[in-house]
Amino acid sequence: LIGVASKIAATATTPRDYSEMIYYLDKALASSAIVPEHRAYAQKLKGWSHNRLGEQFASQGKEAAALTQFETAVELNFKHWKALHNRGVSYAMNNRLAEAAQDFSATIRLHPEYANAWFNRAEVFMRQGKTELAIENYSQAIALDNEDAGFYAGRGKAYRLQGKFTLAEADLDRAIDLDGRLTKAYLQRGELCLARGEYESAASDYRTAVRNDSRS
C-alpha cells in the first residue's frame, strides 16, 4: 500500500491524486502488521500529501479546506517546514496573527534560507504595529533574495510609516525598477509623495497604479 502511494507521488498533480495517496496510506497505517520505520515513512508521506492537497485548495480559493489540510500535515510531521509556512499563511488570511507569526518563526528555525517566511513574518508584524521588527524581517528577506519587488515595497512602506522618507523612497524606487506593474509600490510611493507635499508626483503614481490595476 505504501509502495502504491509512493508511485502515485512521483506523478501526482491533482487533488484526486493526493486524495488517492491519502486513502492508501490510511489503510497502511491502520494495519497492525506495519513496522515502525514504515509507519514513520507513511506518516511523512501522508503529511506531504495533505500539504499538497491544501495547496491545491488554496489555489482554488477554498481557504477553509486548505487550512484543514495544512493543520493535518503539521500534525503528521511537525518538521515539515513548507506545511508550517502554508499554515501560517492561512492563519494570517484568517487574521489569526499570533498563530501565523509562530508558524513563520518555526519555518525560519527549520529552513532559515526561505526568504518568503521572513517576508510573511514581516507582513504579520506590520499588521500588529511592530514596525521595527517588520523592517528587520524585510531586510533579512531582501538579503536572501534581492530581486523580489514585493520585499522592497513592504520595507518601503514600513520606512514611510516611521518617517524615514529617504530610505522609503530608495526601496520603493527599487521595487518599481524590478516590477513596473507592482501596484502597491506605486501606491506607497504616492503616499510618500503626498506626505512630502509633492502632489503632482503623488497624482502621477496614483494614475499609474490605476492603469496597472483598475480594480484597486
PDB file of C-alpha atoms in Angstrom:
ATOM      1  CA  LEU A   1       0.000   0.000   0.000  1.00  0.00           C
ATOM      2  CA  ILE A   2       2.824   2.398   0.845  1.00  0.00           C
ATOM      3  CA  GLY A   3       4.549   1.455  -2.394  1.00  0.00           C
ATOM      4  CA  VAL A   4       1.412   2.231  -4.389  1.00  0.00           C
ATOM      5  CA  ALA A   5       1.151   5.645  -2.711  1.00  0.00           C
ATOM      6  CA  SER A   6       4.834   6.335  -3.439  1.00  0.00           C
ATOM      7  CA  LYS A   7       4.342   5.568  -7.127  1.00  0.00           C
ATOM      8  CA  ILE A   8       1.380   7.941  -7.279  1.00  0.00           C
ATOM      9  CA  ALA A   9       3.517  10.632  -5.602  1.00  0.00           C
ATOM     10  CA  ALA A  10       6.032  10.531  -8.452  1.00  0.00           C
ATOM     11  CA  THR A  11       3.494  11.993 -10.889  1.00  0.00           C
ATOM     12  CA  ALA A  12       0.774  13.439  -8.626  1.00  0.00           C
ATOM     13  CA  THR A  13      -0.591  16.823  -9.716  1.00  0.00           C
ATOM     14  CA  THR A  14      -4.327  16.842  -8.937  1.00  0.00           C
ATOM     15  CA  PRO A  15      -6.491  16.758  -5.791  1.00  0.00           C
ATOM     16  CA  ARG A  16      -7.660  13.316  -6.856  1.00  0.00           C
ATOM     17  CA  ASP A  17      -4.051  12.062  -6.928  1.00  0.00           C
ATOM     18  CA  TYR A  18      -3.316  13.334  -3.420  1.00  0.00           C
ATOM     19  CA  SER A  19      -6.628  12.042  -2.075  1.00  0.00           C
ATOM     20  CA  GLU A  20      -5.854   8.613  -3.543  1.00  0.00           C
ATOM     21  CA  MET A  21      -2.462   8.636  -1.825  1.00  0.00           C
ATOM     22  CA  ILE A  22      -4.080   9.508   1.478  1.00  0.00           C
ATOM     23  CA  TYR A  23      -6.554   6.651   1.038  1.00  0.00           C
ATOM     24  CA  TYR A  24      -3.791   4.051   0.562  1.00  0.00           C
ATOM     25  CA  LEU A  25      -1.656   5.480   3.369  1.00  0.00           C
ATOM     26  CA  ASP A  26      -4.583   5.475   5.798  1.00  0.00           C
ATOM     27  CA  LYS A  27      -5.127   1.788   5.047  1.00  0.00           C
ATOM     28  CA  ALA A  28      -1.431   1.074   5.543  1.00  0.00           C
ATOM     29  CA  LEU A  29      -1.278   2.979   8.830  1.00  0.00           C
ATOM     30  CA  ALA A  30      -4.349   1.101  10.085  1.00  0.00           C
ATOM     31  CA  SER A  31      -2.571  -2.232   9.645  1.00  0.00           C
ATOM     32  CA  SER A  32      -1.252  -3.959  12.767  1.00  0.00           C
ATOM     33  CA  ALA A  33       1.488  -5.520  10.633  1.00  0.00           C
ATOM     34  CA  ILE A  34       3.232  -2.258   9.757  1.00  0.00           C
ATOM     35  CA  VAL A  35       6.783  -1.967  11.135  1.00  0.00           C
ATOM     36  CA  PRO A  36       7.954   1.249  12.879  1.00  0.00           C
ATOM     37  CA  GLU A  37      10.175   2.586  10.089  1.00  0.00           C
ATOM     38  CA  HIS A  38       7.441   2.029   7.527  1.00  0.00           C
ATOM     39  CA  ARG A  39       4.923   3.763   9.805  1.00  0.00           C
ATOM     40  CA  ALA A  40       7.222   6.787  10.145  1.00  0.00           C
ATOM     41  CA  TYR A  41       7.711   6.979   6.373  1.00  0.00           C
ATOM     42  CA  ALA A  42       3.974   6.585   5.706  1.00  0.00           C
ATOM     43  CA  GLN A  43       3.146   9.383   8.150  1.00  0.00           C
ATOM     44  CA  LYS A  44       5.629  11.746   6.476  1.00  0.00           C
ATOM     45  CA  LEU A  45       4.326  10.852   3.020  1.00  0.00           C
ATOM     46  CA  LYS A  46       0.759  11.329   4.211  1.00  0.00           C
ATOM     47  CA  GLY A  47       1.718  14.724   5.645  1.00  0.00           C
ATOM     48  CA  TRP A  48       3.251  15.655   2.293  1.00  0.00           C
ATOM     49  CA  SER A  49       0.034  14.595   0.553  1.00  0.00           C
ATOM     50  CA  HIS A  50      -2.148  16.694   2.868  1.00  0.00           C
ATOM     51  CA  ASN A  51       0.108  19.720   2.340  1.00  0.00           C
ATOM     52  CA  ARG A  52      -0.038  19.363  -1.442  1.00  0.00           C
ATOM     53  CA  LEU A  53      -3.806  18.902  -1.286  1.00  0.00           C
ATOM     54  CA  GLY A  54      -4.022  22.051   0.821  1.00  0.00           C
ATOM     55  CA  GLU A  55      -2.013  23.962  -1.781  1.00  0.00           C
ATOM     56  CA  GLN A  56      -4.457  22.806  -4.433  1.00  0.00           C
ATOM     57  CA  PHE A  57      -7.419  24.013  -2.366  1.00  0.00           C
ATOM     58  CA  ALA A  58      -5.697  27.340  -1.655  1.00  0.00           C
ATOM     59  CA  SER A  59      -5.107  27.905  -5.382  1.00  0.00           C
ATOM     60  CA  GLN A  60      -8.861  27.396  -5.889  1.00  0.00           C
ATOM     61  CA  GLY A  61      -9.758  29.908  -3.177  1.00  0.00           C
ATOM     62  CA  LYS A  62     -11.001  27.200  -0.799  1.00  0.00           C
ATOM     63  CA  GLU A  63      -9.258  28.649   2.233  1.00  0.00           C
ATOM     64  CA  ALA A  64     -11.093  26.733   4.960  1.00  0.00           C
ATOM     65  CA  ALA A  65     -10.456  23.400   3.251  1.00  0.00           C
ATOM     66  CA  ALA A  66      -6.819  24.365   2.674  1.00  0.00           C
ATOM     67  CA  LEU A  67      -6.255  25.217   6.337  1.00  0.00           C
ATOM     68  CA  THR A  68      -7.673  21.858   7.432  1.00  0.00           C
ATOM     69  CA  GLN A  69      -5.190  20.079   5.167  1.00  0.00           C
ATOM     70  CA  PHE A  70      -2.233  22.156   6.361  1.00  0.00           C
ATOM     71  CA  GLU A  71      -3.149  21.525  10.012  1.00  0.00           C
ATOM     72  CA  THR A  72      -3.280  17.778   9.368  1.00  0.00           C
ATOM     73  CA  ALA A  73       0.062  17.902   7.539  1.00  0.00           C
ATOM     74  CA  VAL A  74       1.750  19.599  10.509  1.00  0.00           C
ATOM     75  CA  GLU A  75       0.203  17.138  12.969  1.00  0.00           C
ATOM     76  CA  LEU A  76       1.692  14.272  10.954  1.00  0.00           C
ATOM     77  CA  ASN A  77       5.116  15.896  10.617  1.00  0.00           C
ATOM     78  CA  PHE A  78       5.841  18.915  12.808  1.00  0.00           C
ATOM     79  CA  LYS A  79       9.191  19.384  10.995  1.00  0.00           C
ATOM     80  CA  HIS A  80       7.544  19.832   7.602  1.00  0.00           C
ATOM     81  CA  TRP A  81       8.612  23.449   7.097  1.00  0.00           C
ATOM     82  CA  LYS A  82       6.576  24.006   3.939  1.00  0.00           C
ATOM     83  CA  ALA A  83       3.377  22.845   5.648  1.00  0.00           C
ATOM     84  CA  LEU A  84       4.156  25.095   8.624  1.00  0.00           C
ATOM     85  CA  HIS A  85       4.644  28.044   6.288  1.00  0.00           C
ATOM     86  CA  ASN A  86       1.447  27.298   4.400  1.00  0.00           C
ATOM     87  CA  ARG A  87      -0.497  27.002   7.647  1.00  0.00           C
ATOM     88  CA  GLY A  88       0.957  30.344   8.713  1.00  0.00           C
ATOM     89  CA  VAL A  89      -0.277  31.965   5.508  1.00  0.00           C
ATOM     90  CA  SER A  90      -3.744  30.517   6.118  1.00  0.00           C
ATOM     91  CA  TYR A  91      -3.749  31.758   9.707  1.00  0.00           C
ATOM     92  CA  ALA A  92      -2.713  35.234   8.533  1.00  0.00           C
ATOM     93  CA  MET A  93      -5.519  35.284   5.976  1.00  0.00           C
ATOM     94  CA  ASN A  94      -7.931  34.440   8.794  1.00  0.00           C
ATOM     95  CA  ASN A  95      -6.482  37.245  10.957  1.00  0.00           C
ATOM     96  CA  ARG A  96      -5.019  34.734  13.427  1.00  0.00           C
ATOM     97  CA  LEU A  97      -1.836  36.788  13.571  1.00  0.00           C
ATOM     98  CA  ALA A  98      -0.173  35.373  16.683  1.00  0.00           C
ATOM     99  CA  GLU A  99      -0.505  31.830  15.352  1.00  0.00           C
ATOM    100  CA  ALA A 100       0.736  32.931  11.944  1.00  0.00           C
ATOM    101  CA  ALA A 101       3.828  34.536  13.463  1.00  0.00           C
ATOM    102  CA  GLN A 102       4.540  31.347  15.427  1.00  0.00           C
ATOM    103  CA  ASP A 103       4.342  29.227  12.270  1.00  0.00           C
ATOM    104  CA  PHE A 104       6.601  31.576  10.311  1.00  0.00           C
ATOM    105  CA  SER A 105       9.086  31.544  13.190  1.00  0.00           C
ATOM    106  CA  ALA A 106       9.034  27.737  13.229  1.00  0.00           C
ATOM    107  CA  THR A 107       9.578  27.717   9.461  1.00  0.00           C
ATOM    108  CA  ILE A 108      12.581  30.022   9.846  1.00  0.00           C
ATOM    109  CA  ARG A 109      14.098  27.773  12.523  1.00  0.00           C
ATOM    110  CA  LEU A 110      13.771  24.756  10.228  1.00  0.00           C
ATOM    111  CA  HIS A 111      14.682  26.489   6.959  1.00  0.00           C
ATOM    112  CA  PRO A 112      16.291  29.905   7.588  1.00  0.00           C
ATOM    113  CA  GLU A 113      17.155  30.361   3.897  1.00  0.00           C
ATOM    114  CA  TYR A 114      13.483  30.548   2.890  1.00  0.00           C
ATOM    115  CA  ALA A 115      13.028  34.254   2.122  1.00  0.00           C
ATOM    116  CA  ASN A 116       9.225  34.110   1.940  1.00  0.00           C
ATOM    117  CA  ALA A 117       8.990  33.072   5.593  1.00  0.00           C
ATOM    118  CA  TRP A 118      10.918  36.194   6.656  1.00  0.00           C
ATOM    119  CA  PHE A 119       8.759  38.345   4.377  1.00  0.00           C
ATOM    120  CA  ASN A 120       5.490  36.895   5.631  1.00  0.00           C
ATOM    121  CA  ARG A 121       6.547  37.273   9.249  1.00  0.00           C
ATOM    122  CA  ALA A 122       7.355  40.908   8.436  1.00  0.00           C
ATOM    123  CA  GLU A 123       3.867  41.337   6.977  1.00  0.00           C
ATOM    124  CA  VAL A 124       2.337  39.948  10.188  1.00  0.00           C
ATOM    125  CA  PHE A 125       4.470  42.278  12.310  1.00  0.00           C
ATOM    126  CA  MET A 126       3.261  45.208  10.202  1.00  0.00           C
ATOM    127  CA  ARG A 127      -0.344  44.260  10.870  1.00  0.00           C
ATOM    128  CA  GLN A 128       0.474  44.020  14.583  1.00  0.00           C
ATOM    129  CA  GLY A 129       2.033  47.501  14.538  1.00  0.00           C
ATOM    130  CA  LYS A 130       5.554  46.160  15.190  1.00  0.00           C
ATOM    131  CA  THR A 131       7.204  48.249  12.510  1.00  0.00           C
ATOM    132  CA  GLU A 132      10.823  47.912  13.646  1.00  0.00           C
ATOM    133  CA  LEU A 133      10.565  44.115  13.810  1.00  0.00           C
ATOM    134  CA  ALA A 134       8.945  44.172  10.386  1.00  0.00           C
ATOM    135  CA  ILE A 135      11.871  46.124   8.915  1.00  0.00           C
ATOM    136  CA  GLU A 136      14.341  43.616  10.382  1.00  0.00           C
ATOM    137  CA  ASN A 137      12.456  40.750   8.748  1.00  0.00           C
ATOM    138  CA  TYR A 138      12.009  42.522   5.404  1.00  0.00           C
ATOM    139  CA  SER A 139      15.754  43.208   5.428  1.00  0.00           C
ATOM    140  CA  GLN A 140      16.541  39.544   6.021  1.00  0.00           C
ATOM    141  CA  ALA A 141      14.211  38.541   3.184  1.00  0.00           C
ATOM    142  CA  ILE A 142      15.985  41.021   0.886  1.00  0.00           C
ATOM    143  CA  ALA A 143      19.391  39.673   1.954  1.00  0.00           C
ATOM    144  CA  LEU A 144      18.236  36.228   0.834  1.00  0.00           C
ATOM    145  CA  ASP A 145      16.526  37.416  -2.375  1.00  0.00           C
ATOM    146  CA  ASN A 146      17.313  40.921  -3.626  1.00  0.00           C
ATOM    147  CA  GLU A 147      15.274  40.552  -6.805  1.00  0.00           C
ATOM    148  CA  ASP A 148      11.789  40.381  -5.264  1.00  0.00           C
ATOM    149  CA  ALA A 149       9.954  43.677  -5.752  1.00  0.00           C
ATOM    150  CA  GLY A 150       7.403  42.883  -3.061  1.00  0.00           C
ATOM    151  CA  PHE A 151      10.083  42.685  -0.383  1.00  0.00           C
ATOM    152  CA  TYR A 152      11.265  46.224  -1.154  1.00  0.00           C
ATOM    153  CA  ALA A 153       7.698  47.548  -1.357  1.00  0.00           C
ATOM    154  CA  GLY A 154       6.954  46.122   2.093  1.00  0.00           C
ATOM    155  CA  ARG A 155      10.045  47.611   3.684  1.00  0.00           C
ATOM    156  CA  GLY A 156       9.465  50.894   1.873  1.00  0.00           C
ATOM    157  CA  LYS A 157       6.026  51.144   3.449  1.00  0.00           C
ATOM    158  CA  ALA A 158       7.481  50.416   6.888  1.00  0.00           C
ATOM    159  CA  TYR A 159      10.131  53.114   6.460  1.00  0.00           C
ATOM    160  CA  ARG A 160       7.451  55.576   5.318  1.00  0.00           C
ATOM    161  CA  LEU A 161       5.388  54.908   8.420  1.00  0.00           C
ATOM    162  CA  GLN A 162       8.465  55.606  10.524  1.00  0.00           C
ATOM    163  CA  GLY A 163       9.009  58.902   8.712  1.00  0.00           C
ATOM    164  CA  LYS A 164      12.269  57.673   7.155  1.00  0.00           C
ATOM    165  CA  PHE A 165      11.366  59.079   3.768  1.00  0.00           C
ATOM    166  CA  THR A 166      14.773  58.810   2.070  1.00  0.00           C
ATOM    167  CA  LEU A 167      15.041  55.106   2.889  1.00  0.00           C
ATOM    168  CA  ALA A 168      11.413  54.576   1.875  1.00  0.00           C
ATOM    169  CA  GLU A 169      11.954  56.288  -1.461  1.00  0.00           C
ATOM    170  CA  ALA A 170      15.021  54.172  -2.235  1.00  0.00           C
ATOM    171  CA  ASP A 171      13.116  50.939  -1.528  1.00  0.00           C
ATOM    172  CA  LEU A 172      10.012  51.935  -3.477  1.00  0.00           C
ATOM    173  CA  ASP A 173      12.094  53.074  -6.454  1.00  0.00           C
ATOM    174  CA  ARG A 174      13.895  49.727  -6.369  1.00  0.00           C
ATOM    175  CA  ALA A 175      10.582  47.851  -6.220  1.00  0.00           C
ATOM    176  CA  ILE A 176       9.300  49.711  -9.271  1.00  0.00           C
ATOM    177  CA  ASP A 177      12.568  49.143 -11.141  1.00  0.00           C
ATOM    178  CA  LEU A 178      12.154  45.405 -10.527  1.00  0.00           C
ATOM    179  CA  ASP A 179       8.439  45.301 -11.376  1.00  0.00           C
ATOM    180  CA  GLY A 180       6.924  48.242 -13.195  1.00  0.00           C
ATOM    181  CA  ARG A 181       3.423  46.842 -12.708  1.00  0.00           C
ATOM    182  CA  LEU A 182       3.538  46.387  -8.938  1.00  0.00           C
ATOM    183  CA  THR A 183       0.506  48.435  -7.921  1.00  0.00           C
ATOM    184  CA  LYS A 184       1.262  48.535  -4.201  1.00  0.00           C
ATOM    185  CA  ALA A 185       4.690  50.063  -4.856  1.00  0.00           C
ATOM    186  CA  TYR A 186       3.148  52.960  -6.795  1.00  0.00           C
ATOM    187  CA  LEU A 187       0.502  53.415  -4.113  1.00  0.00           C
ATOM    188  CA  GLN A 188       3.124  53.552  -1.380  1.00  0.00           C
ATOM    189  CA  ARG A 189       5.291  55.955  -3.339  1.00  0.00           C
ATOM    190  CA  GLY A 190       2.202  58.066  -3.937  1.00  0.00           C
ATOM    191  CA  GLU A 191       1.583  58.138  -0.179  1.00  0.00           C
ATOM    192  CA  LEU A 192       5.207  59.134   0.346  1.00  0.00           C
ATOM    193  CA  CYS A 193       4.968  61.987  -2.149  1.00  0.00           C
ATOM    194  CA  LEU A 194       1.715  63.096  -0.543  1.00  0.00           C
ATOM    195  CA  ALA A 195       3.383  63.223   2.881  1.00  0.00           C
ATOM    196  CA  ARG A 196       6.109  65.410   1.374  1.00  0.00           C
ATOM    197  CA  GLY A 197       3.607  67.728  -0.267  1.00  0.00           C
ATOM    198  CA  GLU A 198       4.704  66.622  -3.752  1.00  0.00           C
ATOM    199  CA  TYR A 199       1.171  66.474  -5.107  1.00  0.00           C
ATOM    200  CA  GLU A 200       1.888  66.193  -8.831  1.00  0.00           C
ATOM    201  CA  SER A 201       4.268  63.278  -8.239  1.00  0.00           C
ATOM    202  CA  ALA A 202       1.731  61.632  -5.961  1.00  0.00           C
ATOM    203  CA  ALA A 203      -1.020  62.019  -8.559  1.00  0.00           C
ATOM    204  CA  SER A 204       1.258  60.552 -11.222  1.00  0.00           C
ATOM    205  CA  ASP A 205       1.957  57.453  -9.131  1.00  0.00           C
ATOM    206  CA  TYR A 206      -1.733  57.032  -8.302  1.00  0.00           C
ATOM    207  CA  ARG A 207      -2.612  57.277 -12.008  1.00  0.00           C
ATOM    208  CA  THR A 208      -0.041  54.595 -12.821  1.00  0.00           C
ATOM    209  CA  ALA A 209      -1.453  52.378 -10.066  1.00  0.00           C
ATOM    210  CA  VAL A 210      -4.930  52.736 -11.559  1.00  0.00           C
ATOM    211  CA  ARG A 211      -3.646  51.877 -15.042  1.00  0.00           C
ATOM    212  CA  ASN A 212      -1.901  48.794 -13.672  1.00  0.00           C
ATOM    213  CA  ASP A 213      -4.928  47.645 -11.686  1.00  0.00           C
ATOM    214  CA  SER A 214      -8.213  49.364 -12.403  1.00  0.00           C
ATOM    215  CA  ARG A 215      -9.910  47.429  -9.575  1.00  0.00           C
ATOM    216  CA  SER A 216      -7.517  48.625  -6.885  1.00  0.00           C
TER     217      SER A 216
END
